[in-house]
XYZ file of C-alpha atoms in Angstrom:
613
model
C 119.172 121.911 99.208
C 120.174 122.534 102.741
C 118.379 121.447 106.035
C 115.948 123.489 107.959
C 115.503 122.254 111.669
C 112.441 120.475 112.819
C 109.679 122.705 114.382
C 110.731 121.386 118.550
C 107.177 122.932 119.694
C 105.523 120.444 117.595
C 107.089 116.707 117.824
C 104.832 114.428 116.110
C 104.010 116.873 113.244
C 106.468 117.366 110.384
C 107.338 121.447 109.841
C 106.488 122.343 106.199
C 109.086 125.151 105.735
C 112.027 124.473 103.678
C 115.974 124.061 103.806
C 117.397 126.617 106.085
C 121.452 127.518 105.815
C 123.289 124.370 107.198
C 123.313 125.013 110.951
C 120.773 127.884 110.830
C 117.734 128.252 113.557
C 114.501 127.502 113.100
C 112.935 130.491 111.092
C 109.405 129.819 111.757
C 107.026 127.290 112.761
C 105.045 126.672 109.601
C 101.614 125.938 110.245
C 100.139 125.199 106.510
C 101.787 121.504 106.990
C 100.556 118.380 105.565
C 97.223 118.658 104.938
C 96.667 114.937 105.825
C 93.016 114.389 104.133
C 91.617 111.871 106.696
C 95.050 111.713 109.154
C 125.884 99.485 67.281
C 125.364 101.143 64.001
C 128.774 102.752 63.027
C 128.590 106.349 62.575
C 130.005 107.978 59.356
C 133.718 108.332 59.804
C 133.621 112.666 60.044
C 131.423 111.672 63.369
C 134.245 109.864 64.849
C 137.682 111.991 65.435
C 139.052 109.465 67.824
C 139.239 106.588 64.956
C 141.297 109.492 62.627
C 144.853 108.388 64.058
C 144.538 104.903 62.062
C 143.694 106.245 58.991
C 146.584 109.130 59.373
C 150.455 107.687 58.503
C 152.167 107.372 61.502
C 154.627 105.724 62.338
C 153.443 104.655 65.702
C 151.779 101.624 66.010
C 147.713 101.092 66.484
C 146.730 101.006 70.002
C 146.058 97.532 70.988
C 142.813 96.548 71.202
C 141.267 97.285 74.565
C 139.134 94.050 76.283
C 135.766 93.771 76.612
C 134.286 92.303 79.768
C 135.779 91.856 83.029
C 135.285 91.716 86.733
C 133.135 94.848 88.067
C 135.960 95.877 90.450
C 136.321 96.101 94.858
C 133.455 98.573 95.247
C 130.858 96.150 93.410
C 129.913 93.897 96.627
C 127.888 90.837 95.162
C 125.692 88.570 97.379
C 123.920 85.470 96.688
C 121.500 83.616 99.203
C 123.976 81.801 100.827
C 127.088 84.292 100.864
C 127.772 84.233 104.484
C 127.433 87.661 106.701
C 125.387 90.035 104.435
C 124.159 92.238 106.911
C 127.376 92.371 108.247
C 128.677 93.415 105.273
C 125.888 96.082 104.602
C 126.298 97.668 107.636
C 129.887 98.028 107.267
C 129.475 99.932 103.952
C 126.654 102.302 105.926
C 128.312 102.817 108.964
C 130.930 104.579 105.901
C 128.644 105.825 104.047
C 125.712 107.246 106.135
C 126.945 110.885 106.607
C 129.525 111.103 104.176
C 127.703 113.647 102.066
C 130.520 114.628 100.089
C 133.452 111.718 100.844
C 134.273 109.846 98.089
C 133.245 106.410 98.990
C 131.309 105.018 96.455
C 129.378 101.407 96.386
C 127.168 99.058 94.363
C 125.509 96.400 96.318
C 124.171 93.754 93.796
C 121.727 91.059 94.989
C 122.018 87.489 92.514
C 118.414 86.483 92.203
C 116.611 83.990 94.962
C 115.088 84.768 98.438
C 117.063 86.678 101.301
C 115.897 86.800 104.749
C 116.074 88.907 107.885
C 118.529 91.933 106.440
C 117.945 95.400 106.846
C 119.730 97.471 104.046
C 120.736 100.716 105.066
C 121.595 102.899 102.251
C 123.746 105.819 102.444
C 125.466 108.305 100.227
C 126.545 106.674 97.016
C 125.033 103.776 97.580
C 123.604 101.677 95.225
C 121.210 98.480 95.714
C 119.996 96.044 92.981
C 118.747 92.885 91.968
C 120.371 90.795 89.534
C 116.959 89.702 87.678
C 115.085 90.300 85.123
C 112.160 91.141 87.241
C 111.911 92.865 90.573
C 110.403 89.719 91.494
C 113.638 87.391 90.421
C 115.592 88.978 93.941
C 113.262 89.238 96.859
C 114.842 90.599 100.428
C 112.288 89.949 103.249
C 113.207 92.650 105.143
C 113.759 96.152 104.361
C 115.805 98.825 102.257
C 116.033 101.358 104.197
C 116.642 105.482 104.230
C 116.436 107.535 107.472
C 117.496 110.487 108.792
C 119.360 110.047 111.828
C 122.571 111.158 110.736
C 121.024 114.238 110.740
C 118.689 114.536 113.387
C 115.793 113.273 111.763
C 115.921 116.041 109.010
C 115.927 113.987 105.538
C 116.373 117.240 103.103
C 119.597 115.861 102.225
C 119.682 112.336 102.041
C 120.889 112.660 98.151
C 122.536 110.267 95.896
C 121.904 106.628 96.263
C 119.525 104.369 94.712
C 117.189 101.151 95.165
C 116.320 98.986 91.849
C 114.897 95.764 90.749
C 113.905 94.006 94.026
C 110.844 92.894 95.782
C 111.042 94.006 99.764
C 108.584 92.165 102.074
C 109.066 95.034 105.026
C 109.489 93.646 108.212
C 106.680 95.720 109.409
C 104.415 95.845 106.714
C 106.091 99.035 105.646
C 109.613 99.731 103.964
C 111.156 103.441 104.890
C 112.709 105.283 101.906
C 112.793 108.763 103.360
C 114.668 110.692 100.697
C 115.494 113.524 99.081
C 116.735 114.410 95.299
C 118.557 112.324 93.437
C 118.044 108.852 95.221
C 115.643 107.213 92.750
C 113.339 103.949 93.510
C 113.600 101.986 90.547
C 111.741 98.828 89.045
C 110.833 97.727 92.807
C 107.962 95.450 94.259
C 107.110 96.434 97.438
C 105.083 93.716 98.660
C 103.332 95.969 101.565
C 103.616 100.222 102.051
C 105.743 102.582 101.301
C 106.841 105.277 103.703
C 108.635 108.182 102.256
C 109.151 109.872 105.736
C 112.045 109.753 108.483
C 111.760 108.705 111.500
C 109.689 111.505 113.893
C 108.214 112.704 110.479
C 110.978 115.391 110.321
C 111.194 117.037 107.117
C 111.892 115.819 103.653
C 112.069 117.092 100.200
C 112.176 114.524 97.433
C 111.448 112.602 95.202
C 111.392 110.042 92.256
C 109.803 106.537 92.007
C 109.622 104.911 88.219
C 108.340 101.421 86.946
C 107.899 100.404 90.357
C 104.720 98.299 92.454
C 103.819 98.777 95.701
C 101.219 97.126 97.206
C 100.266 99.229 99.727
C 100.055 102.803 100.501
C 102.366 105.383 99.636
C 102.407 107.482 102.917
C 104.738 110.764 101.727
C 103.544 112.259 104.826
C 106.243 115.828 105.126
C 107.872 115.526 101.106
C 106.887 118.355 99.856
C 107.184 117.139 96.572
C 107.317 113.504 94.396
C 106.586 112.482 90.869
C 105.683 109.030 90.272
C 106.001 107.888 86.783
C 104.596 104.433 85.274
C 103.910 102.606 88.085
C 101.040 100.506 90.304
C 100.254 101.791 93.862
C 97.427 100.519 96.266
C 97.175 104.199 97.619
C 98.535 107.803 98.487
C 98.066 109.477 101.771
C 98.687 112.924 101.368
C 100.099 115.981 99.681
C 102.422 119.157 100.886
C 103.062 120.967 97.905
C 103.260 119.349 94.652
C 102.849 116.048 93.618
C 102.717 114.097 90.235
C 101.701 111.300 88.544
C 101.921 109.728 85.444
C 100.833 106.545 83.929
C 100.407 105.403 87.192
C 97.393 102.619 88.784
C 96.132 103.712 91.755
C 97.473 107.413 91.307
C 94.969 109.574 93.224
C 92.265 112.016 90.926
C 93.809 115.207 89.498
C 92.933 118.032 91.714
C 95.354 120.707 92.107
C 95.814 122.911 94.296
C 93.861 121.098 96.915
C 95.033 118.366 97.338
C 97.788 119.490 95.312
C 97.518 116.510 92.559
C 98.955 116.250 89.218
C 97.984 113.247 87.218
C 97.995 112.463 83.706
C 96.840 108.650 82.455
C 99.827 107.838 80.520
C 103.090 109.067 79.940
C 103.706 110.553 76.591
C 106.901 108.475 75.928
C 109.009 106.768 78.398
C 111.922 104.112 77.960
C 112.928 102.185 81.377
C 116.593 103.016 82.706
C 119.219 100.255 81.542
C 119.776 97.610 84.200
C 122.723 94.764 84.800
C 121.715 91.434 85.365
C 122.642 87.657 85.277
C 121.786 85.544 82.773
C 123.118 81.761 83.992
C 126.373 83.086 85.050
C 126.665 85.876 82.782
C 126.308 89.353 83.265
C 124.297 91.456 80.545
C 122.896 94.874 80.515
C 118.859 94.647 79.306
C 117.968 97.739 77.222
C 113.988 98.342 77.966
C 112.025 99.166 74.740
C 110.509 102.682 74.254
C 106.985 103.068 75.158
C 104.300 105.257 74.198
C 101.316 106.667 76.141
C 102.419 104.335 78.553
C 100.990 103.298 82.162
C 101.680 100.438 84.627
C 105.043 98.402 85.288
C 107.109 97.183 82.010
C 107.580 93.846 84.177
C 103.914 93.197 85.231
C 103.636 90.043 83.179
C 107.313 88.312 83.589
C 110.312 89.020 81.235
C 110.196 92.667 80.456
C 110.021 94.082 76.594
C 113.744 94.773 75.063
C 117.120 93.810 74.076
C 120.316 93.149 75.850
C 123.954 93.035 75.401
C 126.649 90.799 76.871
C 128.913 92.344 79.207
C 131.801 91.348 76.887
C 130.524 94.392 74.658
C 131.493 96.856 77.334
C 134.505 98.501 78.320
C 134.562 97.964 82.178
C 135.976 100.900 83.199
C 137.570 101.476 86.739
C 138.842 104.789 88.174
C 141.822 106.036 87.005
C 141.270 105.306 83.677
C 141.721 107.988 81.396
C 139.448 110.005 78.941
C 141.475 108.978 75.972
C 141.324 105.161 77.018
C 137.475 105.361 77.455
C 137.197 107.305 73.942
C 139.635 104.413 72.480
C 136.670 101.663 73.855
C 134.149 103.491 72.121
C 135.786 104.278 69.216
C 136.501 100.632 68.905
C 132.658 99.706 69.097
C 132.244 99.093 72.784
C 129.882 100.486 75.352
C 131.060 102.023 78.580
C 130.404 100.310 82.244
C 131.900 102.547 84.648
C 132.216 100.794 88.110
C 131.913 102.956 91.367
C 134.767 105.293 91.843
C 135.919 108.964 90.771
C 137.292 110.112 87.133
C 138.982 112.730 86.332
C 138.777 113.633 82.463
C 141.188 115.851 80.813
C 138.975 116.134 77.482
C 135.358 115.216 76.674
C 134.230 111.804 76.824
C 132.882 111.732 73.037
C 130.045 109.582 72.006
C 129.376 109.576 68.241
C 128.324 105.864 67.649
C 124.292 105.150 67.991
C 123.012 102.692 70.406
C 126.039 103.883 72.536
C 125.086 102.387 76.114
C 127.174 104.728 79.237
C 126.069 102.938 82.519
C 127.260 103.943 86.037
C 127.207 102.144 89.320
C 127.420 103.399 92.837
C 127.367 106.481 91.331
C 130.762 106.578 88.924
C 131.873 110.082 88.909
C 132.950 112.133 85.899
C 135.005 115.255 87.184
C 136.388 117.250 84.236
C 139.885 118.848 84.798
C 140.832 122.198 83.329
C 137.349 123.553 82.446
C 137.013 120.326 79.426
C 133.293 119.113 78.940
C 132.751 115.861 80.672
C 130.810 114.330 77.975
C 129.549 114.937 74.276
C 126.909 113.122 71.813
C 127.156 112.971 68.264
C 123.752 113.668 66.950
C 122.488 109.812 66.475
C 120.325 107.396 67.561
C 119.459 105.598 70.439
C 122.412 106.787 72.785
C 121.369 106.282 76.493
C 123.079 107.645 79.418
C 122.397 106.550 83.044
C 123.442 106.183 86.422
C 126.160 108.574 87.152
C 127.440 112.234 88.593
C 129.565 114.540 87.298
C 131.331 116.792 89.698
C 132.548 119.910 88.043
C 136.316 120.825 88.520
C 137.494 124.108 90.179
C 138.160 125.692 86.765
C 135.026 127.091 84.182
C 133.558 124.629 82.261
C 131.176 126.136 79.159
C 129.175 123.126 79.519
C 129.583 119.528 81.453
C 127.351 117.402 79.511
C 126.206 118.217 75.759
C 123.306 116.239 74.333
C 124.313 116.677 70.406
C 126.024 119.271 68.863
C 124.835 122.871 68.035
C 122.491 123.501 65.454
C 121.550 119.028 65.824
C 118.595 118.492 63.935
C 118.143 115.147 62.886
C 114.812 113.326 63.443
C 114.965 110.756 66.749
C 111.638 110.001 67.331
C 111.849 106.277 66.587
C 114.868 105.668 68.694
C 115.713 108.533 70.782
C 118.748 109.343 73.250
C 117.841 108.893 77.403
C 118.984 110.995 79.722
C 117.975 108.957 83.130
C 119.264 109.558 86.466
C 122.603 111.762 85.292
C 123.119 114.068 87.891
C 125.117 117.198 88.192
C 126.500 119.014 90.726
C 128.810 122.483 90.850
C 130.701 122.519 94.647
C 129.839 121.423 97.618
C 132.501 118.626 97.014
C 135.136 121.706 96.872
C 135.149 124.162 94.341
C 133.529 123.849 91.138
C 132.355 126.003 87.902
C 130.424 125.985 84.767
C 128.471 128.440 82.514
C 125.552 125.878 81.837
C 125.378 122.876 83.200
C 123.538 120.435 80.738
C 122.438 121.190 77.110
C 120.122 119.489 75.219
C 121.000 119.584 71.400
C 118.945 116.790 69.783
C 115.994 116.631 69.210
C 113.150 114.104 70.610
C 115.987 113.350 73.733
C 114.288 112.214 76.792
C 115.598 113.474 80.054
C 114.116 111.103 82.491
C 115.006 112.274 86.042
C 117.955 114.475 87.108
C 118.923 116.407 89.620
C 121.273 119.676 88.514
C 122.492 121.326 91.583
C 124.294 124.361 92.314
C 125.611 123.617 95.724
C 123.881 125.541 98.661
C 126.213 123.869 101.043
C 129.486 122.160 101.691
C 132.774 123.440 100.424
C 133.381 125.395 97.841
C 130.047 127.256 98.094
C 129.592 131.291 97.619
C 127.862 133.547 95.384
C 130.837 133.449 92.819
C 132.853 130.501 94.248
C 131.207 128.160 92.467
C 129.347 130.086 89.785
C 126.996 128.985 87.550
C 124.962 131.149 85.652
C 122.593 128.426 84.086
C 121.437 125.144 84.775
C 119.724 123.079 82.171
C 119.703 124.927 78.678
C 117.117 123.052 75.800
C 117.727 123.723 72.000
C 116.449 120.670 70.685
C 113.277 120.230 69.568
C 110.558 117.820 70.728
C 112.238 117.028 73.986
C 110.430 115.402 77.081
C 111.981 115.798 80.652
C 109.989 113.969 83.028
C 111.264 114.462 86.745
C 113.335 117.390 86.217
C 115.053 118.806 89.536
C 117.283 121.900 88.788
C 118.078 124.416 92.283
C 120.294 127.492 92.961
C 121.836 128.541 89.844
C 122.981 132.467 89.303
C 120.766 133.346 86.325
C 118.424 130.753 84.886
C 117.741 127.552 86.226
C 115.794 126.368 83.122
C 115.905 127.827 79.413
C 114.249 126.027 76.777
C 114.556 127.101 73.449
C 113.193 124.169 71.296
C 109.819 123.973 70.031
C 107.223 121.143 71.132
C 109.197 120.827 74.644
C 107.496 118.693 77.399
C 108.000 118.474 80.849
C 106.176 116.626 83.530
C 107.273 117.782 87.387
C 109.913 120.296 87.979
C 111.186 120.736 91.633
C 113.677 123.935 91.961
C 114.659 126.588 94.408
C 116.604 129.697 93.377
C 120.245 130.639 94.660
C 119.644 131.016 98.270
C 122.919 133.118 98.490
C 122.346 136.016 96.112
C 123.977 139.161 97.913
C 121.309 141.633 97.261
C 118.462 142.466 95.098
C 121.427 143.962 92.087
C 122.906 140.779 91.975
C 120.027 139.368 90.115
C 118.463 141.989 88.505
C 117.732 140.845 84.833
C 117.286 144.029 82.738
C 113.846 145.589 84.504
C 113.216 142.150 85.849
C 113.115 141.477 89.306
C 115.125 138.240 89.219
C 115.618 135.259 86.657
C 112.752 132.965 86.219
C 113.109 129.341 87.385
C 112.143 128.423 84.547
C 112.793 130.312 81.089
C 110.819 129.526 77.609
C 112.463 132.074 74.839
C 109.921 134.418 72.964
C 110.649 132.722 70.122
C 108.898 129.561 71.011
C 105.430 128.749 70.002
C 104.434 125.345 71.536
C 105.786 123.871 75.305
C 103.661 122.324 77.904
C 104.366 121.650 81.217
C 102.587 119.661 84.179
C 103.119 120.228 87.829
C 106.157 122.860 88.128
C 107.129 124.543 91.813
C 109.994 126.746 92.152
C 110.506 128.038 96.031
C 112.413 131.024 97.546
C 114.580 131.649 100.614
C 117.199 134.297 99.519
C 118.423 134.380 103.444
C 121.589 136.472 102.580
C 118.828 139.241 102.010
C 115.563 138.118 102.796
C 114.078 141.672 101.448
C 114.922 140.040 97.580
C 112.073 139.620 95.298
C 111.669 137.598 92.469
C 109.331 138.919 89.884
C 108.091 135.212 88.652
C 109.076 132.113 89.047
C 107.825 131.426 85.332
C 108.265 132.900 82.254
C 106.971 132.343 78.828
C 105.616 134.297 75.686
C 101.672 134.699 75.474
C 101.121 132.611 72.988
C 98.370 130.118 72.654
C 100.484 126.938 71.990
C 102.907 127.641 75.143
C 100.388 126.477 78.196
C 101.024 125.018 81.815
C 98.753 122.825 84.398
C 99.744 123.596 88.027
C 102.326 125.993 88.893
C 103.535 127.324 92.195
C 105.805 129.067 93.855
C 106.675 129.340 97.487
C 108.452 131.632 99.876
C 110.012 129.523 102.492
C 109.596 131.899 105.780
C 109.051 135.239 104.082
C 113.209 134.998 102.894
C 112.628 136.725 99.071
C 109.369 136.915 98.662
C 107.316 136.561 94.937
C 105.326 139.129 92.868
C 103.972 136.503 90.220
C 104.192 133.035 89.699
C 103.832 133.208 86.131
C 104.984 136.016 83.909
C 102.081 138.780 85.288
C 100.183 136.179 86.821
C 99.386 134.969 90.200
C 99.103 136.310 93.404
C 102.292 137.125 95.543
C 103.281 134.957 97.852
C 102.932 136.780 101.290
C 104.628 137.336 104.864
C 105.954 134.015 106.354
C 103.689 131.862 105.617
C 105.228 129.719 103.426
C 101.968 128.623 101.895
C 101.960 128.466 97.621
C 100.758 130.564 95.721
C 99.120 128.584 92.660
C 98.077 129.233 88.859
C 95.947 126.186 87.653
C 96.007 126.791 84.005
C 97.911 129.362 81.731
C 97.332 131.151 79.875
């Protein structure tokens, strides 16, 4: 995702057109804009190799036990209603944070429940904000958590990476600002007014991800071109660009793709809330929401939310520079994995193999895996759920950063499946990175609950085979559900899904804007590699609501065959496709195998397939 500049000969209107190269002119003006309507089990013992040392003579002597528990570390700032200078404090971590899109600062900003008045929380990169509650309603801030764009000139396609959850806002205008792009999700908040997912000047924006979340006004998205909503209450939604998506949500506006360009389905199929910190007296525990099915609304709406939790004292509260084989040591001995805000470097996998396994991040913790390792592996169990973190891949190849079960998994999940929910991945940008494929999905019934898997477009260590990566998110599993799945610029694929019964609801991507010529993705007699990729062998996948966008401006004179592709067969179908040339840079044939019309010229206006086949 880079920036493209706001249209100058039209001030008050947000330009529709995409991200240009960093620094690039304006292509175009775009003119199809808005569209405003009216304005701990143990696992068997061969699942565990780092326990085998123990059981193997040696004469060295057992590790000692590692602690459980334990202060969260300098870059976890906690407040309470009468800690003295808050917004002094917040504004001292933005005035860090606000453009450093790729430093290395990273923060949590926890909120102990009661009543705050008169801050204004400016979040910037890797920045975190929570309340300490067990409802949104437990921590309320009257005043405002707020994301703009004036780092950047009003331009808000890359305010990435931070995060608001479990907080009520009363906006000091009636109106909170959360003008975002990809991975900065909105979280288990009560917004006790409207929403406004815009910057400043209504400059462009390209987001976006709000889960188990109320607000009591009206959404106003006004120039995203894209949002998925899941399992949530809203009093309203102003308008659409190009694709938006809701499910289980109250208030969600009537289906009616592609004009408005709505997505919404009643319920979610299955959905299990994020894991969240909180105090209990004056004693942190992590709550583990239940799994629901068909589900619709806010898991708070009636007080203390359905679950379980776990003390902290079961956690190994990792800090950075801690190394892989002390966090495999923590799990190995039974303990879950906390990792406070900071940078890790791994010099071997991070190996899960016990079910129920809890790995929480704050401030977005960063997993960077040295000399081309894996960052992190499941066992094929239960329960496992991953959340909150990014991992940064190192300057040498990695096969794969993060492996959901091992090859050929195949054990039934259903009843207690693993999450996937808000891991994101990224290859350069921060200085060189590679992998082959990004994130595999192994096990079956997994639930990959938004993530954004990035090929870096921008920043340093950026080129066509700098920081190569062929494929971005590769499903084997069976009977897995993504819901909110971002995945941009890989080499080949973006998206492959092998499994049968595969789900997904949303998908936001744009191909590698940096492809040299028209050879360097050629796929056999294919012009290009699809977005998104479901193998001939497959028989049933569905998918709601999937865009995949263009702007190949090393070569604008590219084209891409499909964005989509998929055998004809009548168990594979999809609601509400697009694809989009941003300026006439690569233009489409199809957006769906030999379906579609091509996108055309510079409009950048969608091309849509409602149904298919």
């Amino acid at each position: 995702m880079t920036s493209s500049p706001t249209d100058s000969s039209s001030p008050r209107r947000p330009a529709v057109g995409r991200r240009a190269v960093l620094g690039a002119a304006a292509a175009a003006s775009a003119p199809a804009l808005l569209g405003l309507s009216a304005p701990a089990s143990a696992a068997p013992a061969s699942a565990t190799p780092a326990a085998a040392p123990a059981a193997a003579p040696s004469p060295r002597k057992r590790p000692r036990a590692l602690p459980g528990g334990g202060d969260l570390g300098p870059n976890v700032i906690v407040f309470d209603p009468s800690t003295p200078g808050i917004q002094a404090k917040l504004d001292e971590v933005f005035k860090k944070q606000e453009s450093a899109q790729f430093g290395t600062g990273r923060y949590a900003l926890l909120f102990k429940p009661g009543t705050y008045h008169g801050l204004n929380a400016q979040i910037g990169f890797y920045t975190s904000i929570a309340g300490l509650g067990l409802s949104p309603d437990d921590t309320t801030i009257n005043g405002d958590v707020t994301v703009d764009a004036g780092w950047f000139d009003g331009n808000a396609t890359q305010n990435f990476w931070r995060s608001a959850e479990n907080l009520a806002i009363v906006p000091v205008s009636g109106t909170n600002r959360w003008a975002v792009a990809q991975a900065a999700p909105f979280r288990r908040m009560h917004v006790r007014g409207g929403l406004n997912l815009a910057p400043d000047g209504y400059g462009w924006a390209s987001g976006g991800y709000i889960a188990d979340s109320r607000i009591d006004g009206q959404v106003g998205p006004y120039s995203q071109q894209q949002w998925y909503t899941r399992d949530s209450a809203i009093g309203g939604w102003l308008n659409a660009v190009w694709n938006m998506v809701f499910s289980g949500v109250e208030g969600a506006p009537a289906q009616s793709f592609p004009d408005p360009p709505y997505t919404t389905l009643d319920t979610t199929p299955v959905s299990r809330e994020k894991p969240f910190l909180y105090l209990d007296g004056g004693d942190y525990r992590v709550f583990l929401p239940e799994k629901r099915t068909n589900a619709r609304g806010v898991t708070w709406g009636n007080g203390t939310p359905r679950g379980t939790s776990l003390p902290l004292s079961q956690f190994y509260v990792a800090k950075p520079g801690v190394t892989a084989a002390t966090l495999n040591q923590a799990l190995a001995q039974g303990l879950h994995l906390l990792l406070t805000p900071g940078i890790y470097h791994l010099d071997q996998p991070v190996q899960v193999n016990r079910a129920d396994t809890v790995v929480l991040g704050l401030g977005y913790a960063t997993l960077i895996p040295d000399n081309g390792v894996t960052a992190l592996k499941v066992a094929d169990v239960d329960g496992v759920r991953l959340a909150g973190f990014l991992i940064d891949a190192g300057p040498v190849n990695s096969a794969t950063l993060l492996e959901v079960g091992p090859q050929g998994a195949s054990a039934d999940h259903s009843a207690n499946p693993t999450t996937v929910q808000d891991v994101f991945i990224r290859i350069g940008g921060a200085g060189p990175g590679k992998a082959t494929t990004s994130m595999v999905i192994n096990s079956r019934h997994t639930i990959v609950d938004h993530t954004w898997v990035w090929r870096a477009d921008h920043g340093d260590g950026v080129g066509w085979e700098t920081n190569r990566a062929d494929y971005g998110v590769r499903v084997n599993g069976d009977d897995v559900l993504a819901t909110g799945l971002f995945v941009e610029h890989f080499n080949k694929y973006d998206v492959q899904w092998y499994g049968q019964r595969g789900r997904t609801i949303f998908f936001q991507n744009e191909k590698a804007y940096d492809a040299p010529n028209q050879a360097a993705i050629q796929n056999g007699s294919v012009k290009g590699y699809a977005a998104y990729k479901v193998a001939d062998s497959v028989t049933a996948h569905e998918g709601w609501g999937l865009g995949s966008y263009c702007y190949y401006n090393v070569d604008p004179s590219i084209v891409q065959h499909h964005g989509f592709a998929a055998p004809d067969t009548a168990g594979v179908t999809f609601h509400h496709l697009l694809v989009v040339s941003l300026s006439g840079n690569g233009q489409y044939e199809h957006v769906i195998n030999d379906t579609g019309s091509p996108t055309s010229g510079t409009s950048t206006v969608p091309s849509t397939v409602v149904s298919y086949p």
